[in-house]
Every structure is written in structure tokens, then in C-alpha cells.
GROMACS .gro file of C-alpha atoms in nm:
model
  434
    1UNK     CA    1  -0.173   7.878  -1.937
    2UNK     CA    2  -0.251   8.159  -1.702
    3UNK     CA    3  -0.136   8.495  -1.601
    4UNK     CA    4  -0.163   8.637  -1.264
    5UNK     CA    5  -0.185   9.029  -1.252
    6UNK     CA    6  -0.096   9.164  -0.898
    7UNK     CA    7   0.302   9.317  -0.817
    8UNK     CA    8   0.328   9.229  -1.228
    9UNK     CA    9   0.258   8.971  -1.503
   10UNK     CA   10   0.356   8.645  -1.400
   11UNK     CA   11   0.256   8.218  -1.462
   12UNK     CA   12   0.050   8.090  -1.221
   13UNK     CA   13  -0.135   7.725  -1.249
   14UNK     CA   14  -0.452   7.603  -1.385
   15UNK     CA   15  -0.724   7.426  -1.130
   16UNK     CA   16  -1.072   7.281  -1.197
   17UNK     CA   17  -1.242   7.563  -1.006
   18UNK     CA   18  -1.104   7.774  -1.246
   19UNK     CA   19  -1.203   7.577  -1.529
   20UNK     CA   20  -1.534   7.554  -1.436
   21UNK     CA   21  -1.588   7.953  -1.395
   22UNK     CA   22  -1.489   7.989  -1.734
   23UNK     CA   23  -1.759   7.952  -1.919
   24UNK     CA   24  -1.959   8.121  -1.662
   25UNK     CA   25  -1.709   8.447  -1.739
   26UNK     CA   26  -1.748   8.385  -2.088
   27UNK     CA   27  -2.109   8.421  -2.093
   28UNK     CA   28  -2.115   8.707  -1.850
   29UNK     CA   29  -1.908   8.920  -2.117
   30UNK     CA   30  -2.013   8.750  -2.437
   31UNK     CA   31  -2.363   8.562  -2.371
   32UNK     CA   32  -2.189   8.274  -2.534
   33UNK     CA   33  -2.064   8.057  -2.653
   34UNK     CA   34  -2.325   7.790  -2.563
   35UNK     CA   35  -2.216   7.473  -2.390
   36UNK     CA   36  -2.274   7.270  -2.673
   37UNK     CA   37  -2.003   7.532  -2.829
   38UNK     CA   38  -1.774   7.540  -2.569
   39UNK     CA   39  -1.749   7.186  -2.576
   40UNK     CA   40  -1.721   7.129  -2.924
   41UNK     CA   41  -1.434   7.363  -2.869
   42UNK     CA   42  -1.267   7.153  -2.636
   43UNK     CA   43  -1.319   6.841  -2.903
   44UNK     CA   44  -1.179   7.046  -3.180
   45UNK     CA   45  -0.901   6.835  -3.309
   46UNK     CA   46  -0.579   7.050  -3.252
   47UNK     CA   47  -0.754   7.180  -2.943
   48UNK     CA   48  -0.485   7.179  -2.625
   49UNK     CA   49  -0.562   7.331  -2.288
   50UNK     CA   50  -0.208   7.561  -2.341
   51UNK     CA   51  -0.437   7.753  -2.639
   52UNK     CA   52  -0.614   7.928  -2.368
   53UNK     CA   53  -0.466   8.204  -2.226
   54UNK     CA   54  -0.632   8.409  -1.904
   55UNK     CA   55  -0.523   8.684  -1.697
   56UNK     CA   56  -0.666   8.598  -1.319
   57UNK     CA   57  -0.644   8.835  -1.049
   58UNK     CA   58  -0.693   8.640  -0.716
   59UNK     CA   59  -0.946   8.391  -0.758
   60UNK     CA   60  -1.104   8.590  -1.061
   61UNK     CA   61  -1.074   8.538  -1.387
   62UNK     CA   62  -1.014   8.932  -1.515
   63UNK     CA   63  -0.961   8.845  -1.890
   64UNK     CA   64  -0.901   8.589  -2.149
   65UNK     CA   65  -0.840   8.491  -2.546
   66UNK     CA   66  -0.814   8.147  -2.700
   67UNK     CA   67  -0.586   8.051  -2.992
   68UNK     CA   68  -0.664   7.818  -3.262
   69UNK     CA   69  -0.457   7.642  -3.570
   70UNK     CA   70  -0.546   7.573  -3.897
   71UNK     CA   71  -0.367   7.591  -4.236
   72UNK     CA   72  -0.547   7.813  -4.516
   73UNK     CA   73  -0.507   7.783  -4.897
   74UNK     CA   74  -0.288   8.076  -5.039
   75UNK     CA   75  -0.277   8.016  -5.433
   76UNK     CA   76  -0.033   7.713  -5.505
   77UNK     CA   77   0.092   7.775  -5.128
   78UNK     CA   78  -0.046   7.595  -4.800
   79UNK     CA   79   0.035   7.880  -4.481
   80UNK     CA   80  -0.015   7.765  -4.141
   81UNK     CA   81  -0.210   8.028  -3.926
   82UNK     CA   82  -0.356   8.097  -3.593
   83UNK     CA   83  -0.664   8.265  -3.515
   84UNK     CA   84  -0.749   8.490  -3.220
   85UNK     CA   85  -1.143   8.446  -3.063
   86UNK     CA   86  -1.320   8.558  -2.753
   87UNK     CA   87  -1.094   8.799  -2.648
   88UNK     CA   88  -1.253   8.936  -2.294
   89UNK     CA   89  -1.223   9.140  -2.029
   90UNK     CA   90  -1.410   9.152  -1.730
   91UNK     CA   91  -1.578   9.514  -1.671
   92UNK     CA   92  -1.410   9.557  -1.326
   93UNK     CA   93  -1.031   9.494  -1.492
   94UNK     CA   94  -1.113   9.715  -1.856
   95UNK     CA   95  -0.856  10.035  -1.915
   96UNK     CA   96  -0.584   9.829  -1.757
   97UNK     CA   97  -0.413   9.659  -2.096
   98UNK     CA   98  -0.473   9.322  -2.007
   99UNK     CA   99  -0.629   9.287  -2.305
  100UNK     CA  100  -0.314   9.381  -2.482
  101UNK     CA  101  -0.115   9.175  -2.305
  102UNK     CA  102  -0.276   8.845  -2.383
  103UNK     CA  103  -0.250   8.977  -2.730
  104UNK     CA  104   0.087   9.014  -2.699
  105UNK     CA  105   0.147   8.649  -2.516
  106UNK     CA  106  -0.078   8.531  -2.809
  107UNK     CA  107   0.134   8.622  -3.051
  108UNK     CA  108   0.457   8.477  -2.905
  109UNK     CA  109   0.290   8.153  -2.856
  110UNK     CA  110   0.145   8.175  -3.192
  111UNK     CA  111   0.476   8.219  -3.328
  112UNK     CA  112   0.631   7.911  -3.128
  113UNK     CA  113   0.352   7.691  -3.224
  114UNK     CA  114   0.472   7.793  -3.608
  115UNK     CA  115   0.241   7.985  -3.757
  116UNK     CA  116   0.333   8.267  -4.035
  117UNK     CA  117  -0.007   8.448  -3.986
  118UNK     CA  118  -0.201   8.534  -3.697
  119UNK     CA  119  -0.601   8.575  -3.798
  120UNK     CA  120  -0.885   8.759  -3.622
  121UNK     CA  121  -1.224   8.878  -3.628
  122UNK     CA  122  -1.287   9.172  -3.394
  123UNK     CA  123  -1.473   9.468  -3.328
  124UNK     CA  124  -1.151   9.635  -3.145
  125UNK     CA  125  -0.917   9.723  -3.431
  126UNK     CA  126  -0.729   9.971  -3.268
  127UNK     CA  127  -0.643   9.762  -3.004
  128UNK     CA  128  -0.478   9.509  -3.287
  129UNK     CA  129  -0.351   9.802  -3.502
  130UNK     CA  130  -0.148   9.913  -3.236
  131UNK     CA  131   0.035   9.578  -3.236
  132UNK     CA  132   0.104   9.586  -3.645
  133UNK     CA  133  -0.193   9.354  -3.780
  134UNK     CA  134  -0.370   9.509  -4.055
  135UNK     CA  135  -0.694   9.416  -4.192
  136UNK     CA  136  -0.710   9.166  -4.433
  137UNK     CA  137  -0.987   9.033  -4.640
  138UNK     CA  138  -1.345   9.213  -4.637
  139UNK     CA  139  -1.738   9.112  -4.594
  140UNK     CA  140  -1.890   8.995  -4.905
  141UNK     CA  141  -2.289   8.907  -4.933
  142UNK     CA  142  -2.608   8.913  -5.071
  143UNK     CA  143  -2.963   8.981  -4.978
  144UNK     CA  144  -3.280   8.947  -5.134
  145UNK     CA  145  -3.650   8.812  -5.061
  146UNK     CA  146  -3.712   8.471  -5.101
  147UNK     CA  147  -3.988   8.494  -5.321
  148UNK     CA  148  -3.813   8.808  -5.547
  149UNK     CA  149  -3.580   8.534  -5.553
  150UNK     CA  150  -3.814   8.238  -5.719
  151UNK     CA  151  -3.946   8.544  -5.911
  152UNK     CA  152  -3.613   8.569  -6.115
  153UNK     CA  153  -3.580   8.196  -6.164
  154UNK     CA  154  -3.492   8.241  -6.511
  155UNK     CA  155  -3.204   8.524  -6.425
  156UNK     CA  156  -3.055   8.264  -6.216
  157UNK     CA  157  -3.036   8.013  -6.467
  158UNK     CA  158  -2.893   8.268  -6.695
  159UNK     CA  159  -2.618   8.367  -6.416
  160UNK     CA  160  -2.420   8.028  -6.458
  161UNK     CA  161  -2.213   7.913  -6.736
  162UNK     CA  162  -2.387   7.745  -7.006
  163UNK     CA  163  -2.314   7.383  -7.020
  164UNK     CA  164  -2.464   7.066  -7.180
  165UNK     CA  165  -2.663   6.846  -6.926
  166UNK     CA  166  -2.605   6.473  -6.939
  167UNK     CA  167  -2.851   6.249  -7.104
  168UNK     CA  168  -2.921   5.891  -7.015
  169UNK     CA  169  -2.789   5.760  -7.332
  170UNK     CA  170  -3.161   5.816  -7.520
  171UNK     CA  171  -3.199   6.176  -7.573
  172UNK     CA  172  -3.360   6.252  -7.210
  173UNK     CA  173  -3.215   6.459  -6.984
  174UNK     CA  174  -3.086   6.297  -6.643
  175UNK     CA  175  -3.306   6.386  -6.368
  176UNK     CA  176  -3.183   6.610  -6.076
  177UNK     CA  177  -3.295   6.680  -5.737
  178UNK     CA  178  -3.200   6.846  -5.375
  179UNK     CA  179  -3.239   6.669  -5.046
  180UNK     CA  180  -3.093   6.685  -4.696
  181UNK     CA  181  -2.793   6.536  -4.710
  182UNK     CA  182  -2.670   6.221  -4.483
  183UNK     CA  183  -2.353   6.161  -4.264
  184UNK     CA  184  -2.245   5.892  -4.504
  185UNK     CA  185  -2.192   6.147  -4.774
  186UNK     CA  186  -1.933   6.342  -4.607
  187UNK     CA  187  -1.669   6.209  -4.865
  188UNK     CA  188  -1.847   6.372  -5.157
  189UNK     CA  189  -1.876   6.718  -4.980
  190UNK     CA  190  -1.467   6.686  -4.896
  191UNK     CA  191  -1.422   6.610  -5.244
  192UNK     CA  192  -1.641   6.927  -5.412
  193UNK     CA  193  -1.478   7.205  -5.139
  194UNK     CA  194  -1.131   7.110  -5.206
  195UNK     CA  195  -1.223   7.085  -5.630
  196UNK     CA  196  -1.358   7.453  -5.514
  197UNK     CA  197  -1.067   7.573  -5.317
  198UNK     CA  198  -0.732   7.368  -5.406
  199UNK     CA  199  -0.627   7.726  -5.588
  200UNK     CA  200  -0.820   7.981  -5.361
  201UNK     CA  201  -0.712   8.255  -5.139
  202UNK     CA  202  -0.846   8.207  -4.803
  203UNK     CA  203  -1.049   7.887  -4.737
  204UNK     CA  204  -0.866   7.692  -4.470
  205UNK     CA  205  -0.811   7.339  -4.540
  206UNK     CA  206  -0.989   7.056  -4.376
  207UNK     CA  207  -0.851   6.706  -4.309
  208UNK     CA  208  -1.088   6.434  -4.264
  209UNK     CA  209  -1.112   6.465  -3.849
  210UNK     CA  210  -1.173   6.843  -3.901
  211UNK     CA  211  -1.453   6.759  -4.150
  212UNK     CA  212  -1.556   6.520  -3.882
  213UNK     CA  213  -1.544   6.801  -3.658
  214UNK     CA  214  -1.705   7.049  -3.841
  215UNK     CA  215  -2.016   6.851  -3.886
  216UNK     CA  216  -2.050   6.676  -3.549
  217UNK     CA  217  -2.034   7.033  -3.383
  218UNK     CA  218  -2.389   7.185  -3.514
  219UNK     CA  219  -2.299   7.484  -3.629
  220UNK     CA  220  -2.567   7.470  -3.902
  221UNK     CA  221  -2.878   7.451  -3.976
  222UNK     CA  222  -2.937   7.205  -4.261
  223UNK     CA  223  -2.685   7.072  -4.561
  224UNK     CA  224  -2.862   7.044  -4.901
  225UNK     CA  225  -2.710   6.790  -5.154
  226UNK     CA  226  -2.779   6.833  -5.577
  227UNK     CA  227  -2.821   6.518  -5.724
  228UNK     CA  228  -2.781   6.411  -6.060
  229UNK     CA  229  -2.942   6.148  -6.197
  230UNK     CA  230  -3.111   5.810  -5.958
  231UNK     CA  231  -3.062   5.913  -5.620
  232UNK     CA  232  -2.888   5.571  -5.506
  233UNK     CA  233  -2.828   5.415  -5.167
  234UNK     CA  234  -2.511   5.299  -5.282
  235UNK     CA  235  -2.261   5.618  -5.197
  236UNK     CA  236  -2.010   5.568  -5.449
  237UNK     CA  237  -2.276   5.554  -5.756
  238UNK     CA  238  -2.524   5.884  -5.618
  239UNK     CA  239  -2.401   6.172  -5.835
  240UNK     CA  240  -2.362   6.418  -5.568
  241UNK     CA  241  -2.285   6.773  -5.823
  242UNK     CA  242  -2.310   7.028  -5.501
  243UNK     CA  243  -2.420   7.105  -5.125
  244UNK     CA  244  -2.538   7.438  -4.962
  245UNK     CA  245  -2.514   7.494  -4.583
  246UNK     CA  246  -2.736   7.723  -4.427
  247UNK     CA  247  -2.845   7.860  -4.082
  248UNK     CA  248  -3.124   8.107  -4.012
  249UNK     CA  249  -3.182   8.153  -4.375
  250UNK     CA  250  -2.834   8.252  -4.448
  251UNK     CA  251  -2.679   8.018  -4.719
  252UNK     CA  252  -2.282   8.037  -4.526
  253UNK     CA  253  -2.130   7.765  -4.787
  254UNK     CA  254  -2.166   7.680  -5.123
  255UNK     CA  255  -1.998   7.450  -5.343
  256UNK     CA  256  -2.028   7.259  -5.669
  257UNK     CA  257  -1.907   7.027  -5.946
  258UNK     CA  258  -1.717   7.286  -6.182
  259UNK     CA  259  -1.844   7.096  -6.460
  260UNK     CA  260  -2.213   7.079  -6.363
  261UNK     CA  261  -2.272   7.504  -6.315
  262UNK     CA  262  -2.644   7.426  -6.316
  263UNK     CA  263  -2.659   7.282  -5.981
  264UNK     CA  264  -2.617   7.637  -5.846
  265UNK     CA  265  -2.963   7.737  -5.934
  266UNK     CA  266  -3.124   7.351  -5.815
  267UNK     CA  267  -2.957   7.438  -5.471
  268UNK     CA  268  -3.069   7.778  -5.424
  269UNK     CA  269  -3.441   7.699  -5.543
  270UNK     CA  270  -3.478   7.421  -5.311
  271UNK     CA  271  -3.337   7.679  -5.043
  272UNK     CA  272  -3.582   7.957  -5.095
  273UNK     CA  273  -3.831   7.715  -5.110
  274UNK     CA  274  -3.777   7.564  -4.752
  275UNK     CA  275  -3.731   7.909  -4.632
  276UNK     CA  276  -4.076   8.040  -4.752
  277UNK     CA  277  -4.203   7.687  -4.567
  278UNK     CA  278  -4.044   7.842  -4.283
  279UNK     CA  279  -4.206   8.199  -4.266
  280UNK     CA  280  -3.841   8.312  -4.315
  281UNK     CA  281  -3.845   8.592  -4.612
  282UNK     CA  282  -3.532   8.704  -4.651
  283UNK     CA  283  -3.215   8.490  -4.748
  284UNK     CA  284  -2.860   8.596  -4.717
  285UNK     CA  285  -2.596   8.463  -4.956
  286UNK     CA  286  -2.198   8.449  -4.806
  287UNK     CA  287  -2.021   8.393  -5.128
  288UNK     CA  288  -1.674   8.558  -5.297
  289UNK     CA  289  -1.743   8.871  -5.479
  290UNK     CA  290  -1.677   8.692  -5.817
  291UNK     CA  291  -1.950   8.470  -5.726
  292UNK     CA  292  -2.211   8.583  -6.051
  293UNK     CA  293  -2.510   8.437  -5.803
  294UNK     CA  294  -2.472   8.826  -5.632
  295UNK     CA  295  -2.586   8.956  -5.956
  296UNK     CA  296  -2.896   8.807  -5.935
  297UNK     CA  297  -2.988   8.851  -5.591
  298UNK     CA  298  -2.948   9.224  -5.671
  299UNK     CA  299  -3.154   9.201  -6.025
  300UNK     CA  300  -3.409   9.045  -5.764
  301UNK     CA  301  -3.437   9.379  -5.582
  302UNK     CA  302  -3.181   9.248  -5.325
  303UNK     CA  303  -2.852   9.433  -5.196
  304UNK     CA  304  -2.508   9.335  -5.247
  305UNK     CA  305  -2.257   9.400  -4.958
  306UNK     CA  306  -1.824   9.424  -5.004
  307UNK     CA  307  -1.695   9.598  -4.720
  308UNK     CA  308  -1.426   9.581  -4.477
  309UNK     CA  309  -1.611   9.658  -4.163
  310UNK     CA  310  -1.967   9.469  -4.136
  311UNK     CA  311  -2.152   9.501  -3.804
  312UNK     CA  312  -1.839   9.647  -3.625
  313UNK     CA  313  -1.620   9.358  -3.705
  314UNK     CA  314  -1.331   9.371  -3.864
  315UNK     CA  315  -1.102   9.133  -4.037
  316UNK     CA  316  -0.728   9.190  -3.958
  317UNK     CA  317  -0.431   8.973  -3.998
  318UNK     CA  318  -0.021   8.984  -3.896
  319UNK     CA  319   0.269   8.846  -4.045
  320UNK     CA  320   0.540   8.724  -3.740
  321UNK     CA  321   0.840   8.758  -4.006
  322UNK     CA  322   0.739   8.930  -4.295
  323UNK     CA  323   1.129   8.911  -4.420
  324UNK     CA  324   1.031   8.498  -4.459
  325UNK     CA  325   0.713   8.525  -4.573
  326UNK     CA  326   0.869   8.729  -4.844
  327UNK     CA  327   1.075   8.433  -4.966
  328UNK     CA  328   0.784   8.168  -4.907
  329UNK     CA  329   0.599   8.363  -5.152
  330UNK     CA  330   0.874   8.261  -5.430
  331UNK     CA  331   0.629   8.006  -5.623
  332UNK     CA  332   0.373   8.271  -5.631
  333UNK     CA  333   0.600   8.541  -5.762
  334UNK     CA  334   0.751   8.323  -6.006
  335UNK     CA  335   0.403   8.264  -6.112
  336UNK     CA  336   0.333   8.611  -6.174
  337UNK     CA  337   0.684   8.692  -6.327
  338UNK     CA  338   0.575   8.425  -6.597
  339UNK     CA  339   0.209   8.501  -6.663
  340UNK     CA  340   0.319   8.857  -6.716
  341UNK     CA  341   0.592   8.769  -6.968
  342UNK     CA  342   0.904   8.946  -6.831
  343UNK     CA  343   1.155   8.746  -6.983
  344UNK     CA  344   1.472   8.891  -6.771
  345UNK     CA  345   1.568   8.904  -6.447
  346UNK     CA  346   1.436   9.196  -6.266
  347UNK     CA  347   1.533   9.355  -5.890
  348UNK     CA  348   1.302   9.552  -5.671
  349UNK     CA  349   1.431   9.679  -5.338
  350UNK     CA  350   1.206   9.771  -5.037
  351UNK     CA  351   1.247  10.050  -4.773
  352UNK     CA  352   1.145  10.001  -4.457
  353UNK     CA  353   1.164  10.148  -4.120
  354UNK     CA  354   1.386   9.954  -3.983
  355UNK     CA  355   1.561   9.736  -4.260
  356UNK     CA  356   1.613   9.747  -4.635
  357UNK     CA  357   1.561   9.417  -4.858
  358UNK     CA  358   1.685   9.412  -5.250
  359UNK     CA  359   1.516   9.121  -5.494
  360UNK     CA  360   1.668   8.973  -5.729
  361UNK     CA  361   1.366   8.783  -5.937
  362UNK     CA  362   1.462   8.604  -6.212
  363UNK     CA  363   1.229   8.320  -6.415
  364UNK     CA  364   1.407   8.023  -6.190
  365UNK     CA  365   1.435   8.217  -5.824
  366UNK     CA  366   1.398   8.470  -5.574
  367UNK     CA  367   1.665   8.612  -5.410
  368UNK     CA  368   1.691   8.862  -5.087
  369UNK     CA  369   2.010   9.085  -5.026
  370UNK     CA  370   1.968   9.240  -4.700
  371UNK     CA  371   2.083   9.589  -4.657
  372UNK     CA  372   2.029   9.662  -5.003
  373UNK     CA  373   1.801   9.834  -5.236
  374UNK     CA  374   1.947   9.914  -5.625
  375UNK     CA  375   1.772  10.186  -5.818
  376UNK     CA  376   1.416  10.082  -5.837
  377UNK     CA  377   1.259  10.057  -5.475
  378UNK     CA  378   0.940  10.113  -5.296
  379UNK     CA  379   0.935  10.282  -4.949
  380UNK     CA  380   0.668  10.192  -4.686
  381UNK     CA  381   0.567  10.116  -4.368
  382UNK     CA  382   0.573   9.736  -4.231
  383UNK     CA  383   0.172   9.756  -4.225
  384UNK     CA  384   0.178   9.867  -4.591
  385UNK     CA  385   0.432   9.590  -4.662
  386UNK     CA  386   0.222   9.351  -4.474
  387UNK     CA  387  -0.123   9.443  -4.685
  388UNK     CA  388   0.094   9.422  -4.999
  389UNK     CA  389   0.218   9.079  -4.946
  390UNK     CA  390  -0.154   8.918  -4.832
  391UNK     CA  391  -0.276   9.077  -5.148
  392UNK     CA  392  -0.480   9.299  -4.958
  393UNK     CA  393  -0.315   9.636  -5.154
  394UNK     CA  394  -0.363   9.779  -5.465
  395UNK     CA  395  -0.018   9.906  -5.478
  396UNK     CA  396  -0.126  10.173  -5.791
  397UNK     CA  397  -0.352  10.316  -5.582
  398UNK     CA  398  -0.151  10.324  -5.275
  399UNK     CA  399   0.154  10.502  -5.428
  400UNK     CA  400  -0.114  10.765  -5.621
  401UNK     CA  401  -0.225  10.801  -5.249
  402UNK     CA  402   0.108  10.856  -5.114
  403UNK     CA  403   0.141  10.591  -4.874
  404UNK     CA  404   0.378  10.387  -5.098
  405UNK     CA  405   0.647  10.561  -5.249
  406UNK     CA  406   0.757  10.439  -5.628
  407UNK     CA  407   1.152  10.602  -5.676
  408UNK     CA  408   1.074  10.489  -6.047
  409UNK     CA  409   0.822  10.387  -6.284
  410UNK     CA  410   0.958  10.041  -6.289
  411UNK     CA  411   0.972  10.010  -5.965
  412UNK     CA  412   0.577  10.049  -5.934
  413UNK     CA  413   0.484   9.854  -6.240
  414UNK     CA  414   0.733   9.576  -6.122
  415UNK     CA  415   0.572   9.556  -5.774
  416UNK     CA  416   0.182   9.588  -5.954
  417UNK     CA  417   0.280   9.216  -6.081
  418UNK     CA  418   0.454   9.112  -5.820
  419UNK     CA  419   0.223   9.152  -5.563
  420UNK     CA  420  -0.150   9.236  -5.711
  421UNK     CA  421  -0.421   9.246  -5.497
  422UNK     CA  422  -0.601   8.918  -5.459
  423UNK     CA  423  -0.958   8.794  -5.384
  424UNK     CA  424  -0.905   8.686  -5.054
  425UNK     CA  425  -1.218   8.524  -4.912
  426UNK     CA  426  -1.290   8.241  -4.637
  427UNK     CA  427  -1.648   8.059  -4.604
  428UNK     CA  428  -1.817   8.179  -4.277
  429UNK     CA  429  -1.934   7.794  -4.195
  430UNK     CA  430  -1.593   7.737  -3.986
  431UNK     CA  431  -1.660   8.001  -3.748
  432UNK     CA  432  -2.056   7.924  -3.681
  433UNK     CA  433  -2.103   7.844  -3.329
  434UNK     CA  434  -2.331   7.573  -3.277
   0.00000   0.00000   0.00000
């Protein structure tokens, strides 16, 4: 799908010349991706040739963004989203909005293809700002020396959850051990990510192709497998309790058996260990800020690292309707009515710009009167509302700040459990280029 800029904005036709200069352009404003990325990209399995959208002036490709689809785990919910990436403009065509406009045609086609949320990482936020995305979700790491690391070998231990090991059935312990893991094993990693992130905010899901996918397209260094007990040819009888994935001594993925806690530290020995083999001395941990394997990267002299902007980039997000995505979140909200213990039906009405919404929550349902608000309402802008549905606001805070206003007590304790803020956090594997 392409864009011609000349008299105006207007469709004009794909051809293989064109095509083929795109990954040339690509590289000339990027240096990347790599041709083993770009055409992983083109074997990604929702990838159609409509996803990329380019503004061409004449024979010359003057900017361009691609789209991609996924679905990511939202508590209890399952949202379908699409992601933003290599958004470019040519130095000869920059100060001319093109770049806004394929934002703009990005988001319409995002929104016909279905998804509630659009997703991107960029280094412009301004640029996406000025179109109503907010930022959403935040960097959260670890980094420490390898060998500080080893060092604290018994503070790791100590970090996970105590647990019994298994014994044989004669008072021994089972054995355990950490290899590089093989192709035939991919079942056992599907099965420990989605035991990981069935209830998680963030993590997208992955079918079998996109596991497939994700594998086949090198965007790792090595996988590392914890075994426990005989390490088996037979797949279905090796214990697999947990897998790391790393690149360039950065540990991007980590999952394990939540009954087996210990696996943690087997994983992240036999890391640091390869790593020192490798001259590398530092090791980087991408993990959710709950994660208690932070705390001991820091008690090993390391740094710990929660931010919203890392490196430039940003995180930001946009709801298409946030009206709907107000009644998709019923499940949730009836989740949090419950846990909290309000027993009778409640109402909270919200103020916007351009619209006013009343809800009626009671212990069964959600209800939206439009054009309504009742006595108890919160006033904001559609950004604010946006932050406060992702989770991404600590509406307490915001209203003490004055960019939320509370017209009564209620209405700001009601809206503290309605919509708290939530650990949103995706692995950084999925967006590895190979």
C-alpha cells in the first residue's frame, strides 16, 4: 500500500523495483534490519504486503512504517493489538509530516484490521503524543558482573521461594542440570510461558506457527533448558522445569515451572558461567519489576533500572474507541468490584472533552449511560482516560496532582479499585531482530 506525495496524498501501486529499494532505504536511515531480518519479516505468520505502508515521491521512496498483529494477555482478557516499527523518513523529505501521515493511515488501517490498541516503541514521542497515544508500560532491568554474580550464589538461592525438591523415592535428591536446548523441545517452552503468562499484563500470546516463527528467525543467541532429574531422549519423559534466552549477555526471557522456584538460580548460574567463558562480564537481566532475581543482581553490586524512557525510546500505546474498551473491560472490573468487597451497586461518571459516560457497576454487570454523569464523577482528558484504563495511572496520585479531578471522595476511591495501576510488562525476545 503506497502513498504518492506530489499535488497531495494519494494511492499509487506497488512494483518490484520498488520492493527491492526497500531494504536498501531501510538501511540507509536505520542500518537495519539485516536481510536475514527483513526476511523473517516477510515469513512472519500474519505478515501481508498491505502492512507496509510508504510515502514515494517519484521513483523514491521518501518514507515508510510497517504494521504488525498480535494479541497480548490483559488479566482474564485476550486484546488484539497492532504495533508500529521502522517508522522512516528519508533526510531529503523530513519537516514535511509525512511521517505523521503514515501514522495517521496506520491507525485507520489498524483500526479496520480490528485491533483495540495500537503499540509502539519509539524515540519520537511527540510526534505520537500529538495523535493521542500515551505511553504505556516502562523499562525494567538489571545489571551486574558476572562473577559479583557467582559471588552471591547463596543470595540467589535465598531470592526464590522455598520449596521441597523431589527425591527419587530413596531419600536422594533428583539431579538437575542446564543445557542448550533442542528444536524438539519447543512444546515444553510453549507450555512454561503460557503457565507464566495465562494471567499477565502484557506478554503477547503465541500460537504454535508464531512459536515456530519466533525460533526459526534467530533473534537470539542461545536457549538454556533446566532439567530435572535423567535428562532423557524421550521428550515427553525429560523434566524440562525452565528456559532462559539470551543474546549478547543479556538474559531477554525467562520462564519456569511455578512449582520448581529453584530452577531460577540453575539457569542463571549456568548463564554467568558461559558468559565468563565468553570474556563477556557484564549480564543484563529483562525481567518484571516483581521479579525478586533484581534484588540480587543489585545485592551483587549491580543496578536496577524502572523507567519510562530507556535509551530515548519510549513505550506508548492508543486506544481506537476508548468508549468500547471501557465495556470490554467488564470481567476485569467485576473482578475488582469483588476482590474489594463492595457489596452494592455503585455508579461512577466520567467527564470528558467531548462526551460524558455514567457507570452503573453492580456485582453481575457494567453498564454505560451516555450523556450522563450522577454525583460522583472524575473529569479528565482522553489521554488521562486512556493511561487509566491500560493501568498505566495511579489515579490517587493523579487527582493529588491535579490532572484528574475527583467531584467526591467516592468518586476517587471508587475509580482507585476500579482501575488500579497494573504491572504491565512484555518480554523483549519478540522484538529481537535476528
Amino acid at each position: 500500500f503506497f502513498f504518492q506525495a506530489e499535488d497531495g496524498i494519494r494511492d499509487s501501486s506497488v512494483t518490484g523495483v520498488q520492493t527491492c529499494a526497500l531494504p536498501i532505504f531501510l538501511l540507509s536511515v536505520f542500518r537495519g534490519p539485516s536481510s536475514s531480518e527483513f526476511q523473517a519479516q516477510l515469513e512472519e505468520p500474519w505478515y501481508e504486503p498491505m502492512d507496509r505502508l510508504m510515502v514515494k515521491h517519484g521513483g523514491r521512496i521518501a518514507a515508510h512504517v510497517r504494521m504488525y498483529h498480535r494479541e497480548i494477555h490483559f488479566g482474564s482478557l485476550q486484546l488484539p493489538v497492532s504495533g508500529l516499527a521502522e517508522l522512516a523518513t528519508s533526510p531529503l523529505y523530513r519537516n514535511r509530516g509525512l511521517a505523521s501521515a503514515l501514522v495517521a493511515a496506520a491507525e485507520h488501517r489498524m483500526a479496520e484490521y480490528g485491533a483495540e490498541l495500537g503499540i509502539v516503541r519509539t524515540t519520537a514521542p511527540g510526534l505520537f503524543a500529538r495523535r493521542g497515544w500515551v505511553v504505556w508500560g516502562r523499562h525494567c532491568y538489571s545489571v551486574a558482573r558476572t562473577r559479583d554474580l557467582l559471588a552471591e550464589w547463596s543470595v540467589m538461592e535465598a531470592a526464590c521461594p522455598p520449596a521441597d525438591s523431589p527425591h527419587r523415592g530413596d531419600s536422594r535428591p533428583m539431579p538437575r542440570s542446564t543445557r542448550i536446548w533442542r528444536h524438539v523441545e519447543r512444546g515444553a517452552l510453549m507450555r512454561l510461558y503460557a503457565a507464566n503468562t495465562s494471567s499477565s499484563f502484557g506478554p503477547l500470546l503465541r500460537s504454535d506457527d508464531y512459536w515456530r516463527w519466533l525460533v526459526s528467525r534467530r533473534g537470539y543467541g542461545n536457549i538454556y533448558v533446566a532439567i530435572e532429574g535423567r535428562d532423557k531422549l524421550d521428550l515427553d519423559e525429560t523434566p524440562i522445569i525452565g528456559y532462559a534466552v539470551t543474546k549478547e549477555g543479556r538474559i531477554v526471557e525467562m520462564m519456569t515451572d511455578p512449582q520448581r522456584p529453584y530452577a531460577v538460580a540453575q539457569l542463571l548460574k549456568r548463564v554467568c558461567g558461559d558468559a565468563i567463558e565468553r570474556d563477556q562480564d557484564l549480564v543484563r537481566l529483562d525481567a518484571p519489576p516483581t521479579d525478586p532475581l533484581h534484588r540480587v543482581f543489585v545485592a551483587a553490586g549491580g543496578k536496577y533500572r524502572n523507567r519510562e524512557m530507556d535509551g530515548e525510546q519510549v513505550m506508548m500505546a492508543k486506544l481506537f474507541d476508548p468508549v468500547a474498551f471501557l465495556k470490554k473491560l467488564e470481567p476485569l472490573l467485576l473482578e475488582r468490584i469483588k476482590e474489594a468487597g463492595v457489596e452494592s451497586s455503585v455508579e461512577l461518571g466520567l467527564s470528558l472533552p467531548d462526551k460524558r459516560i455514567r457507570m452503573l457497576v453492580s456485582r453481575r454487570n457494567v453498564r454505560l449511560e451516555a450523556g450522563k454523569l450522577g454525583r460522583s464523577y472524575l473529569t479528565c482528558s482522553l489521554a488521562h482516560l486512556t493511561q487509566m484504563l491500560l493501568g498505566q495511572l495511579d489515579v490517587g496520585v493523579a487527582v493529588d496532582e491535579g490532572h484528574v479531578e475527583a467531584s467526591t471522595r467516592n468518586a476517587r476511591e471508587l475509580a482507585t479499585i476500579l482501575f488500579p495501576k497494573l504491572p504491565f510488562w512484555r518480554p523483549p525476545w519478540d522484538e529481537l531482530p535476528a
